[in-house]
Structure formats: C-alpha cells, structure tokens
Coordinates of C-alpha atoms in Angstrom, one line a residue:
M1 CA 78.3 101.5 78.2
K2 CA 77.4 98.5 76.3
T3 CA 79.6 99.5 73.3
Y4 CA 82.7 99.9 76.0
I5 CA 82.2 96.5 77.6
Q6 CA 81.9 94.8 74.2
T7 CA 85.4 96.6 73.3
I8 CA 87.1 95.5 76.4
I9 CA 86.0 92.0 75.9
A10 CA 87.3 92.2 72.6
L11 CA 90.5 93.4 73.8
I12 CA 91.1 91.0 76.6
L13 CA 89.4 87.7 74.7
P14 CA 92.8 86.6 72.9
F15 CA 94.3 86.5 76.3
M16 CA 91.8 84.2 77.3
S17 CA 92.0 82.0 74.4
F18 CA 95.5 81.5 74.7
A19 CA 95.6 81.3 78.3
Q20 CA 96.4 77.5 78.3
E21 CA 99.4 78.1 75.9
K22 CA 102.5 76.9 77.8
G23 CA 104.9 79.4 78.5
L24 CA 102.5 82.2 77.9
D25 CA 103.4 84.1 81.0
E26 CA 107.2 83.7 80.0
K27 CA 106.5 84.9 76.4
I28 CA 104.7 88.4 77.7
D29 CA 107.7 88.8 80.2
E30 CA 110.2 88.3 77.7
A31 CA 108.7 91.0 75.1
F32 CA 108.3 93.2 78.0
Q33 CA 111.7 93.0 79.7
P34 CA 113.6 94.8 76.9
V35 CA 111.3 97.8 77.1
A36 CA 111.4 98.1 80.8
D37 CA 115.4 97.9 80.9
A38 CA 115.4 100.9 78.2
F39 CA 113.2 103.0 80.1
F40 CA 114.8 102.4 83.5
D41 CA 118.7 103.0 81.8
A42 CA 117.3 106.2 80.4
I43 CA 115.7 107.5 83.4
F44 CA 118.1 106.3 86.0
F45 CA 121.1 107.4 84.4
P46 CA 124.0 107.8 86.7
I47 CA 126.2 110.8 88.1
Y48 CA 128.5 108.3 89.8
K49 CA 128.9 104.3 89.3
G50 CA 131.4 102.6 91.2
D51 CA 132.1 98.5 91.7
T52 CA 129.1 98.3 93.8
I53 CA 127.5 101.8 94.0
T54 CA 125.4 103.6 91.4
I55 CA 124.0 107.1 92.2
P56 CA 121.4 108.1 89.7
F57 CA 120.9 111.9 89.1
V58 CA 117.1 111.6 89.5
L59 CA 117.5 110.6 93.1
V60 CA 119.8 113.1 94.0
L61 CA 117.4 115.8 92.4
L62 CA 114.4 114.4 94.3
V63 CA 116.2 114.5 97.6
G64 CA 117.9 117.6 97.3
S65 CA 114.5 119.2 96.2
A66 CA 113.1 118.1 99.1
L67 CA 115.7 119.2 101.6
F68 CA 115.7 122.6 99.7
F69 CA 112.0 123.1 100.1
T70 CA 112.1 121.8 103.6
I71 CA 114.8 124.6 104.9
Y72 CA 113.2 127.3 102.4
F73 CA 109.8 127.1 104.0
G74 CA 111.2 126.7 107.5
F75 CA 110.4 122.9 108.1
P76 CA 106.9 123.0 107.3
N77 CA 106.6 119.4 107.6
I78 CA 107.0 119.8 111.3
R79 CA 105.9 123.5 111.9
F80 CA 102.6 123.0 110.1
F81 CA 101.7 119.3 110.9
G82 CA 99.2 120.5 113.4
K83 CA 97.7 123.1 111.4
A84 CA 97.3 120.6 108.5
I85 CA 95.2 118.3 110.8
N86 CA 92.9 121.2 111.9
V87 CA 92.4 122.1 108.1
V88 CA 91.2 118.7 107.4
R89 CA 89.0 118.4 110.3
G90 CA 87.3 121.9 109.3
K91 CA 88.5 124.4 111.9
Y92 CA 89.4 126.9 109.4
D93 CA 86.2 126.2 107.3
H94 CA 84.8 129.7 108.4
V95 CA 87.9 131.4 106.7
D96 CA 88.7 128.8 103.8
H97 CA 85.1 128.6 102.3
G98 CA 84.8 127.4 98.8
V99 CA 85.1 129.7 95.8
A100 CA 85.6 129.0 91.9
E101 CA 87.6 132.1 90.8
A102 CA 87.4 133.2 87.4
M103 CA 90.8 134.4 87.3
Y104 CA 92.1 130.8 87.5
G105 CA 90.2 129.7 84.4
D106 CA 91.0 129.5 80.9
S107 CA 89.9 127.2 78.0
T108 CA 90.0 123.9 78.3
P109 CA 91.9 121.5 75.8
G110 CA 89.3 119.8 73.6
G111 CA 86.8 122.6 74.3
D112 CA 84.9 120.8 77.3
A113 CA 85.7 120.9 81.0
I114 CA 87.9 117.9 82.6
E115 CA 85.9 115.8 85.2
T116 CA 86.0 116.7 89.0
I117 CA 86.7 114.2 91.6
K118 CA 83.5 113.9 93.6
D119 CA 80.4 115.2 92.2
E120 CA 80.2 116.9 88.6
S121 CA 76.8 118.3 89.6
A122 CA 78.3 120.3 92.6
D123 CA 80.6 122.8 90.6
G124 CA 83.2 120.1 90.7
E125 CA 84.5 121.0 94.3
V126 CA 85.5 118.4 97.1
S127 CA 86.0 119.1 100.8
H128 CA 89.8 119.1 102.2
F129 CA 89.3 115.4 103.6
Q130 CA 87.8 114.2 100.4
A131 CA 90.6 115.4 98.4
L132 CA 93.0 114.1 100.8
A133 CA 91.1 110.7 100.8
T134 CA 91.1 110.6 97.4
A135 CA 95.0 111.4 96.7
V136 CA 95.7 108.8 99.7
S137 CA 93.9 106.2 97.6
G138 CA 96.3 106.6 95.0
T139 CA 99.5 106.5 97.2
V140 CA 98.4 104.0 100.1
G141 CA 98.7 100.6 98.0
N142 CA 101.3 97.7 97.2
G143 CA 104.1 100.3 97.7
N144 CA 103.3 99.9 101.4
I145 CA 103.2 96.3 101.4
A146 CA 105.5 94.8 98.5
G147 CA 107.7 98.0 98.2
V148 CA 108.9 97.8 101.7
A149 CA 109.5 94.0 101.6
L150 CA 111.5 94.9 98.4
A151 CA 113.6 97.5 100.2
I152 CA 114.3 95.2 103.2
A153 CA 115.2 92.4 100.9
L154 CA 117.3 94.3 98.9
G155 CA 118.8 96.8 101.3
G156 CA 118.2 95.2 104.7
P157 CA 116.5 96.8 107.8
G158 CA 118.5 99.9 107.4
A159 CA 116.7 100.7 104.2
T160 CA 113.6 101.3 106.6
F161 CA 115.2 104.4 108.3
W162 CA 116.0 106.0 104.8
M163 CA 112.4 105.5 103.7
I164 CA 111.3 107.3 106.8
V165 CA 113.7 110.2 106.4
C166 CA 112.7 110.4 102.6
G167 CA 109.0 110.5 103.8
L168 CA 109.6 113.3 106.1
L169 CA 111.1 115.4 103.5
G170 CA 108.7 114.4 100.7
M171 CA 106.0 116.2 103.1
S172 CA 107.5 119.6 102.1
T173 CA 107.7 118.8 98.2
K174 CA 103.9 117.5 98.5
F175 CA 102.8 120.8 100.3
V176 CA 104.7 122.9 97.5
E177 CA 103.4 121.0 94.5
C178 CA 99.7 120.7 95.8
T179 CA 99.7 124.4 96.6
L180 CA 100.6 125.0 93.0
G181 CA 97.9 122.5 91.9
V182 CA 95.2 124.7 93.3
Q183 CA 96.9 127.9 92.5
F184 CA 96.8 127.3 88.9
R185 CA 94.0 125.3 88.3
D186 CA 91.3 125.9 85.6
V187 CA 87.4 126.7 86.2
G188 CA 85.3 125.6 83.5
K189 CA 82.1 127.5 82.3
D190 CA 79.9 125.1 84.4
G191 CA 82.2 125.5 87.5
T192 CA 84.1 122.3 87.2
V193 CA 87.5 122.4 88.2
Y194 CA 90.8 120.5 87.3
G195 CA 94.6 120.9 87.4
G196 CA 97.7 119.3 88.3
P197 CA 101.2 119.7 87.0
M198 CA 100.2 120.0 83.3
Y199 CA 98.4 123.2 84.2
Y200 CA 100.5 124.8 86.9
I201 CA 103.8 124.1 84.6
S202 CA 102.1 125.7 81.5
K203 CA 100.2 128.5 83.2
G204 CA 102.7 129.1 85.9
L205 CA 105.6 129.3 83.3
K206 CA 103.7 131.6 81.2
S207 CA 103.1 133.9 83.7
R208 CA 106.7 134.3 84.3
G209 CA 107.5 135.0 80.6
F210 CA 108.2 131.4 79.6
A211 CA 105.3 130.2 77.7
K212 CA 107.0 127.9 75.3
I213 CA 109.0 126.4 77.8
G214 CA 106.1 125.8 80.0
K215 CA 103.8 124.3 77.4
V216 CA 106.6 121.9 76.2
T217 CA 107.5 121.0 79.8
A218 CA 103.6 120.5 80.7
A219 CA 103.2 118.1 77.5
I220 CA 106.4 116.0 78.6
F221 CA 104.9 115.9 82.0
A222 CA 101.6 114.5 80.6
V223 CA 103.4 112.0 78.7
F224 CA 105.5 110.7 81.5
C225 CA 102.1 110.7 84.0
I226 CA 100.4 108.6 81.3
G227 CA 103.5 106.1 81.5
G228 CA 103.3 106.4 85.3
S229 CA 99.4 105.4 85.0
F230 CA 100.6 102.2 83.1
G231 CA 103.7 101.3 85.2
G232 CA 103.4 102.3 89.0
G233 CA 99.9 103.0 89.1
N234 CA 98.8 99.9 87.1
A235 CA 101.2 97.2 86.2
A236 CA 103.1 97.1 89.5
Q237 CA 99.8 96.8 91.3
S238 CA 98.3 94.1 89.3
N239 CA 101.8 92.1 89.5
Q240 CA 101.6 92.2 93.3
A241 CA 97.9 91.4 93.5
T242 CA 98.7 88.2 91.0
I243 CA 101.8 87.2 93.2
V244 CA 99.6 86.8 96.4
I245 CA 96.7 85.3 94.5
K246 CA 99.1 82.7 93.0
E247 CA 100.5 82.1 96.5
L248 CA 97.2 81.7 98.2
F249 CA 95.7 79.0 95.7
N250 CA 99.2 77.5 95.0
W251 CA 98.9 78.0 91.2
D252 CA 102.1 77.6 89.4
S253 CA 100.7 77.4 86.0
T254 CA 102.6 79.2 83.5
A255 CA 99.4 80.8 82.3
A256 CA 98.0 81.8 85.6
G257 CA 99.3 85.2 85.6
A258 CA 97.6 86.0 82.3
I259 CA 94.5 84.6 83.6
V260 CA 94.4 86.6 86.9
G261 CA 95.3 89.7 84.7
V262 CA 92.4 89.3 82.5
V263 CA 90.0 89.1 85.6
L264 CA 91.7 92.0 87.2
A265 CA 91.5 94.0 83.9
A266 CA 87.5 93.1 83.8
L267 CA 87.0 94.4 87.2
V268 CA 88.9 97.6 86.7
G269 CA 87.1 98.2 83.5
V270 CA 83.8 98.1 84.9
I271 CA 84.7 100.6 87.5
I272 CA 86.6 103.0 85.3
I273 CA 84.3 103.1 82.5
G274 CA 81.6 104.5 85.0
G275 CA 83.7 107.6 85.1
I276 CA 85.4 109.5 88.1
K277 CA 82.0 109.6 90.2
R278 CA 82.0 105.9 90.4
I279 CA 86.0 105.6 90.9
A280 CA 85.5 107.9 94.2
Q281 CA 82.6 106.0 95.3
V282 CA 84.7 102.8 95.1
T283 CA 88.0 104.3 96.8
E284 CA 86.2 106.3 99.6
K285 CA 85.0 103.1 100.6
V286 CA 87.5 100.5 99.8
V287 CA 90.6 102.4 101.0
P288 CA 89.8 103.6 104.5
F289 CA 88.4 100.3 105.6
M290 CA 91.3 98.2 104.2
A291 CA 94.0 100.9 105.4
V292 CA 92.5 100.5 108.9
M293 CA 92.2 96.8 108.9
Y294 CA 95.9 96.5 107.7
V295 CA 97.0 99.0 110.1
V296 CA 95.3 97.0 113.2
A297 CA 96.8 93.7 111.8
C298 CA 100.4 95.3 111.9
L299 CA 99.8 96.5 115.4
Y300 CA 98.5 93.4 116.6
I301 CA 101.7 91.7 115.3
I302 CA 104.0 94.5 116.8
L303 CA 102.2 94.7 120.1
S304 CA 102.3 90.8 120.5
N305 CA 105.9 90.9 120.2
F306 CA 106.3 94.1 122.3
T307 CA 109.6 92.9 123.7
L308 CA 111.3 92.7 120.2
V309 CA 110.2 96.0 119.2
D310 CA 113.1 97.9 120.7
D311 CA 115.7 95.3 119.2
A312 CA 114.1 95.8 115.8
I313 CA 114.2 99.7 115.9
S314 CA 117.7 99.2 117.0
L315 CA 118.7 97.1 114.0
I316 CA 116.9 99.4 111.7
V317 CA 119.0 102.4 112.9
R318 CA 122.2 100.5 113.1
E319 CA 122.0 98.9 109.6
A320 CA 121.0 102.4 108.1
F321 CA 124.6 103.4 109.1
N322 CA 126.2 100.3 108.9
P323 CA 124.6 97.7 106.5
T324 CA 125.5 94.3 106.3
A325 CA 122.9 93.4 103.8
F326 CA 124.6 91.5 100.8
G327 CA 124.9 93.8 97.7
V328 CA 124.3 97.2 98.9
G329 CA 128.0 97.7 99.4
S330 CA 127.8 100.9 101.7
V331 CA 125.5 103.4 103.6
I332 CA 125.1 105.1 100.2
G333 CA 123.6 101.8 98.7
V334 CA 121.0 101.5 101.7
V335 CA 120.2 105.0 101.3
I336 CA 119.6 104.6 97.8
V337 CA 117.4 101.6 98.2
G338 CA 115.4 103.3 101.0
F339 CA 114.6 106.7 99.1
Q340 CA 113.8 104.8 95.7
R341 CA 111.1 102.7 97.6
A342 CA 109.9 105.6 99.6
A343 CA 109.4 107.8 96.6
F344 CA 107.7 105.2 94.8
S345 CA 105.4 104.8 97.6
N346 CA 104.5 108.3 98.4
E347 CA 105.2 109.9 95.0
A348 CA 106.3 113.0 96.4
G349 CA 108.0 114.9 93.9
A350 CA 106.2 113.3 91.0
G351 CA 103.2 115.5 91.3
S352 CA 100.4 113.1 90.6
A353 CA 98.5 114.0 93.8
S354 CA 98.3 117.4 92.9
I355 CA 95.7 116.1 90.1
A356 CA 93.6 115.0 92.8
H357 CA 93.9 117.9 95.3
S358 CA 93.4 120.6 92.7
A359 CA 89.5 120.0 93.0
V360 CA 89.3 121.0 96.4
K361 CA 86.8 123.6 97.7
T362 CA 89.0 126.5 99.0
K363 CA 90.0 130.0 98.0
Y364 CA 93.5 129.7 99.7
S365 CA 95.8 127.5 97.6
A366 CA 98.1 127.1 100.5
S367 CA 95.4 125.5 102.9
E368 CA 95.5 122.4 100.5
G369 CA 99.3 122.3 100.5
L370 CA 99.2 122.0 104.1
V371 CA 96.6 119.2 103.8
A372 CA 98.7 117.5 101.4
L373 CA 101.7 117.4 103.5
L374 CA 100.0 114.7 105.6
E375 CA 100.1 112.2 102.6
P376 CA 103.6 111.0 103.1
F377 CA 103.5 110.9 106.7
I378 CA 100.4 108.7 106.5
D379 CA 101.7 106.8 103.7
T380 CA 105.5 106.3 104.5
V381 CA 106.1 107.2 108.0
V382 CA 103.2 105.4 109.6
I383 CA 102.1 102.4 107.2
C384 CA 105.4 101.8 105.6
T385 CA 107.3 101.8 109.1
M386 CA 104.7 99.3 110.4
T387 CA 105.0 97.0 107.7
A388 CA 108.8 97.1 108.0
L389 CA 108.7 96.4 111.9
V390 CA 106.4 93.3 111.2
I391 CA 109.1 92.0 108.6
V392 CA 111.9 92.6 110.7
I393 CA 110.6 91.3 113.8
F394 CA 109.5 88.0 111.5
N395 CA 113.0 87.6 110.6
F396 CA 114.5 87.5 114.0
G397 CA 113.7 83.9 113.5
G398 CA 116.5 84.0 110.8
F399 CA 114.2 83.0 108.0
F400 CA 116.1 84.8 105.3
E401 CA 119.3 86.5 104.4
Y402 CA 119.0 90.3 103.9
G403 CA 120.1 91.2 100.3
G404 CA 119.9 87.6 99.2
D405 CA 121.2 87.5 95.6
G406 CA 120.4 91.2 95.0
S407 CA 117.3 90.5 93.0
G408 CA 114.5 90.9 95.7
V409 CA 113.8 87.5 96.1
V410 CA 114.5 85.6 99.1
F411 CA 114.0 81.8 100.0
I412 CA 112.2 81.0 103.2
E413 CA 112.5 77.3 104.2
G414 CA 113.5 76.6 100.6
V415 CA 110.7 78.5 99.0
A416 CA 111.3 81.7 96.7
Y417 CA 109.2 84.6 98.1
E418 CA 109.2 88.3 96.7
G419 CA 107.4 91.7 97.5
A420 CA 104.2 91.1 98.9
G421 CA 104.9 87.4 99.3
I422 CA 107.3 88.2 101.9
T423 CA 104.9 90.4 103.9
S424 CA 102.3 87.5 103.5
K425 CA 104.8 85.0 105.0
A426 CA 105.6 87.3 107.9
F427 CA 101.8 87.8 108.7
A428 CA 101.2 84.2 108.5
Q429 CA 103.7 83.4 111.2
Y430 CA 101.6 85.5 113.8
I431 CA 97.9 85.5 112.5
P432 CA 95.9 82.4 111.6
Y433 CA 94.6 82.6 107.9
S434 CA 96.2 86.1 107.6
N435 CA 97.4 84.9 104.0
I436 CA 93.6 85.2 103.2
F437 CA 93.3 88.5 104.7
L438 CA 96.4 90.0 103.2
T439 CA 95.6 88.6 99.7
I440 CA 92.2 90.6 99.8
A441 CA 94.3 93.6 101.2
V442 CA 96.7 93.5 98.4
V443 CA 94.1 92.8 95.6
L444 CA 91.8 95.7 96.9
F445 CA 94.7 98.0 97.5
A446 CA 96.0 97.4 94.0
V447 CA 92.4 97.9 92.5
S448 CA 92.1 101.2 94.3
T449 CA 95.4 102.4 93.2
M450 CA 94.9 101.3 89.6
I451 CA 91.5 103.3 89.4
S452 CA 93.0 106.3 90.9
W453 CA 95.8 106.3 88.6
S454 CA 93.5 105.8 85.8
Y455 CA 92.2 109.0 86.7
Y456 CA 95.6 110.8 86.7
G457 CA 96.7 109.1 83.2
L458 CA 93.4 109.9 81.9
Q459 CA 93.5 113.6 82.7
S460 CA 97.0 113.9 81.3
W461 CA 95.7 111.9 78.2
K462 CA 93.0 114.5 77.8
F463 CA 95.3 117.4 78.3
L464 CA 97.2 116.1 75.2
F465 CA 94.4 115.1 73.2
G466 CA 91.2 116.6 74.2
R467 CA 88.0 114.9 75.6
G468 CA 86.6 113.1 72.6
K469 CA 85.0 109.7 73.5
V470 CA 87.3 107.8 71.0
A471 CA 90.5 109.4 72.6
D472 CA 89.2 108.1 76.0
L473 CA 88.5 104.6 75.0
V474 CA 91.7 104.2 73.5
Y475 CA 93.5 105.3 76.8
K476 CA 91.1 102.9 78.8
L477 CA 92.1 100.0 76.8
L478 CA 95.8 100.5 77.0
F479 CA 95.3 100.9 80.6
L480 CA 93.8 97.6 80.8
L481 CA 96.0 95.9 78.6
F482 CA 98.8 97.0 81.1
V483 CA 97.0 95.4 83.7
V484 CA 97.4 92.0 81.7
I485 CA 100.9 92.7 81.3
G486 CA 101.9 93.6 84.9
A487 CA 100.1 90.3 86.0
A488 CA 102.1 88.1 83.6
A489 CA 105.4 89.7 83.5
S490 CA 108.2 89.0 86.1
M491 CA 108.7 91.4 89.3
G492 CA 111.9 92.4 88.2
S493 CA 110.9 93.9 84.9
I494 CA 107.7 95.2 85.9
W495 CA 109.2 97.2 89.1
K496 CA 111.8 98.8 86.7
F497 CA 109.5 100.0 84.3
S498 CA 107.2 101.4 87.2
D499 CA 110.0 103.0 88.9
A500 CA 111.4 104.4 85.5
M501 CA 107.7 106.2 84.7
I502 CA 107.2 107.2 88.1
F503 CA 110.5 108.8 88.6
A504 CA 110.4 110.3 85.0
M505 CA 107.5 112.7 85.8
I506 CA 110.0 114.3 88.6
F507 CA 112.0 116.0 85.9
P508 CA 109.1 118.0 84.3
N509 CA 107.4 118.6 87.7
M510 CA 110.7 120.1 89.3
V511 CA 110.8 122.8 86.5
G512 CA 107.6 123.7 87.6
L513 CA 108.4 123.8 91.5
F514 CA 111.8 125.8 91.1
F515 CA 110.0 128.3 88.6
L516 CA 107.0 128.9 91.0
Y517 CA 108.1 128.2 94.7
P518 CA 107.9 132.0 95.4
V519 CA 104.3 131.8 94.7
V520 CA 103.9 129.3 97.2
K521 CA 105.8 131.4 99.8
R522 CA 103.4 134.3 98.9
E523 CA 100.4 132.0 99.3
L524 CA 101.3 130.5 102.5
T525 CA 102.0 133.8 104.0
K526 CA 98.4 135.1 103.0
Y527 CA 96.6 132.0 104.3
L528 CA 98.6 132.2 107.8
K529 CA 97.5 135.8 107.9
A530 CA 93.8 134.7 107.2
I531 CA 93.6 132.2 109.9
K532 CA 95.6 134.2 112.7
K533 CA 92.9 137.1 112.2

C-alpha cells in the first residue's frame, strides 16, 4: 500500500509543480483535443450526412438492436417489469438459490481468479440487490445531471422524449447482455466469480464453433472497455465535477482544473488501491444516499411548480416531433441528440454493467437479466426525466436559447454555462444554497462512477494482461492520469472522447449478443417455468 501511494504521488507531483503555470489547462486541452477528435470521427462514422443532419452507424446499430430484442422477447421491458422487482426483493429466492456451477468455469487469464464485487471470502457471490446497486453506481452519475443538460442545451426539450424512448428500449438490451454475463461467467477454483462481455463473447462464440472470432472480438471489447473506463467512466466525470467546483468557488485560474484534477485523483487513488471490497463499501453507501437526495430535490422543485408540469411535458412532446432548437435541423437531429445522451447515461448495449451483474448469487442466469432491465428505467426514465423537467421549468423564464451556438454552452444573464453548470443554475433558482448541495452531489456521483468504472476497466485489463501486480499498478496509474486530464481539458473534447469510447464498446458487444440471443430465450423460458412451479 505504501509503495502504491508513493507511486501515485510521483505521478501527480509534476502537475502540482506546474499548477501555477499560466495556461496549463489550455495546454492539456490542446494536446488532448486531436486525440478526442480522431477517436470520435472513427467511431461515429456516418451512414448519412446532410447539410444539417449526420446519422452515425453506431446509433442505428444501438437503437435497431434494442428494438429487435424488445420485439423478439415480447417486450420484456413491460411484461417482466413486475417480476424484476419481485426478484430484487427476494420473492423467488427459494427457487433462485445460489450456486457456483463448475461447468461455467475455465482457467483464468493470468492463472488466478479475478476479484469479486462484494466479498472475496464468500465465494465471490452477491445478492440480486447488491449486484443491481453496484451496477447502478456505475451508471447513475453525471450523465444524469450534466448529460441531460447537454442534451437540452443542444437539442432542446424534445431531446428528453427521445432519451426516455431510448431508455425504455435499452431495458431489453440490458436484459440480454446481463443474462449472458451470468450464463458464461467463470468460477475460479476458490469459488470466486467473474465475467462480462469478454467472457460471453469468447466462450459463447466458441460454443457456437467460432472460437477465433470470439477470441479476437473479446480482446477488442476489452481494449474499448479500458478506453471507456478512461473516458466516460473517468474523464467525463472529473470534467463535470471540476466545472461545478470552479463555479462554486468562482475560480477562473487557468490552472484550477489541473489542481482540482490532482485532488480528485488522490481521492480516487486511495479508494481503488484498496481493491474491489473498498470500492463496494464506498459505492453502496454514497450512491443510494445521493441518488435519493437528488431525486427529493428534483421532486421539490417539480412539485413547487406543479402548475407548470403539464406545460413542460407538452413542450417536451411537441419539441420531440417539431424541434425549434437552433442547429438540430429536424426531428432526426433531436432524435440523435436524445439517443446519444441516453445511451451514454445508461450504457445499455455497451455491456459494461454485465461485468458487475456476473457475480450475482443465482443458478438461473435469466433471473439477473430481469434484474438488470431495471437499470435503464432507474437511470434514464426516472432520474434523467426529473432533471429535464427541472431545467425545462426553469427555462420557462427565458433564461437561455435552446440550441445556442451548437457547442452545448448557453448564456444565462451574460454568463456562460455548460453541462452540470446549467443544472446547478436551475436548482439555484428554487432552492437556497442548492449550489453547494449540487456540487457535493456531482462530485460524489463522479467519484462513485469513477471507482465503479475502474473496476470494469481493471477487469478488462486483467483479461488482456493477467493479474500481475505490475500490470494492475500500470492500469491504476493510467486511470488516475485521466482524472487529471478530464479535469483540465474542455468539456467539448472530453465528451467527444467519452462518447467515442463508450460507443466503441457497442460494436464487439453486439457481435456477442446477436450470436447468443437464442441462449437468452432458452434461459428465460427455463427460469419462468421454475418460478411458475
């Protein structure tokens, strides 16, 4: 532990030494911008490009797949919603008791078993609720606060409608990938359990006679997941935390972002060095508390302006099909903005959540798939919608123009706001000292998301490079470096890079889903028969 801390200090000390150099943030941003642009252009290649509308293939793949799974499985997002809640609350525990079946296991890369989510001394298994809470901690974050504000700033209120639609469809995709995560997980000799797309792609395709394709595709996913942990699960979170901290303390120093990033890196480093048990201990306490507090604050604002709620909903629906926000061009434009932000928020289709769900205590893989479909509902349909209503109600006062200049930055009373800053301004209109509350919420959401994603990225890193201590340390140091980069770089470049990395995971993940969805159908039928008896 002492060696780890010394190494981290050595990594971030140069940033502290040069923190007072004029233009440090700008220099970091200038170096990072070309990287972000290159990744974004590669992942979001268009299948149609007009004067005002560009349709990227990855969005068509994501939404088309979600629609296919929704229809193929008979609208599981609706039919099994009640069953999913019952599974979480333990109604079927007498049927779905824990078991670690040897048939699932094989040798672990690196010759050792991967860490579990909750307790390494308890055979690496967690309850349905614990698995859901851990996975939700990775998705309920600044995508719900900053991402929604960015969607509305770019696409207007109508983007909210399409975020909800994408969230509902994403429930079906999440059901498929998390069922597969349990079905093809590995169980080590000591009973520890681990899995995710890396394993259901490699093992699942091997079972279908495509071993080489599965091996290569799984490795590609692991690489993109590591990138996702550096981007959307890290840099984007520290970026938004830095924005609200600088706004709260009215810091305009060019080095402020780097300084905040170093402090955040030190905080996150102490947590992730302690391993997955410490990660779980932190997220289980922080995320439920802050999520409840945030929802209560949103409800207070919404109920305080109850007479405006129907107007807000009408505006959201109207703008979804007849957008007036500058720059979106047409319905397709606002659909793209809504889908992109919703996919970033709930990560349905990216496969990341199945890494957390794979360690659940169950012998029916479909049971955890049902639990997982609740994630996009909680994240996007509930929390994102509440944030959107607060911002739309706030802007009935005509504070900013939807669409702005197309950059996501809006001007309120002559001051530029972006992302979480917009949400913070809306809260401040109705709740005294809410800027302090929202700053704390954003920072804690950011930290919890970063440490959850450090687990996802580390598991992918281990899949590729084994479980050596040196390999682990290299990943953690790189992860902490991106905390600083995210805090110092501009919002535009960070969100470009983050979107690219999260959406890149969709390509290899979909290979696994489309090869293996009949397995999910079989396992669902098996589980439904079991609970019916």
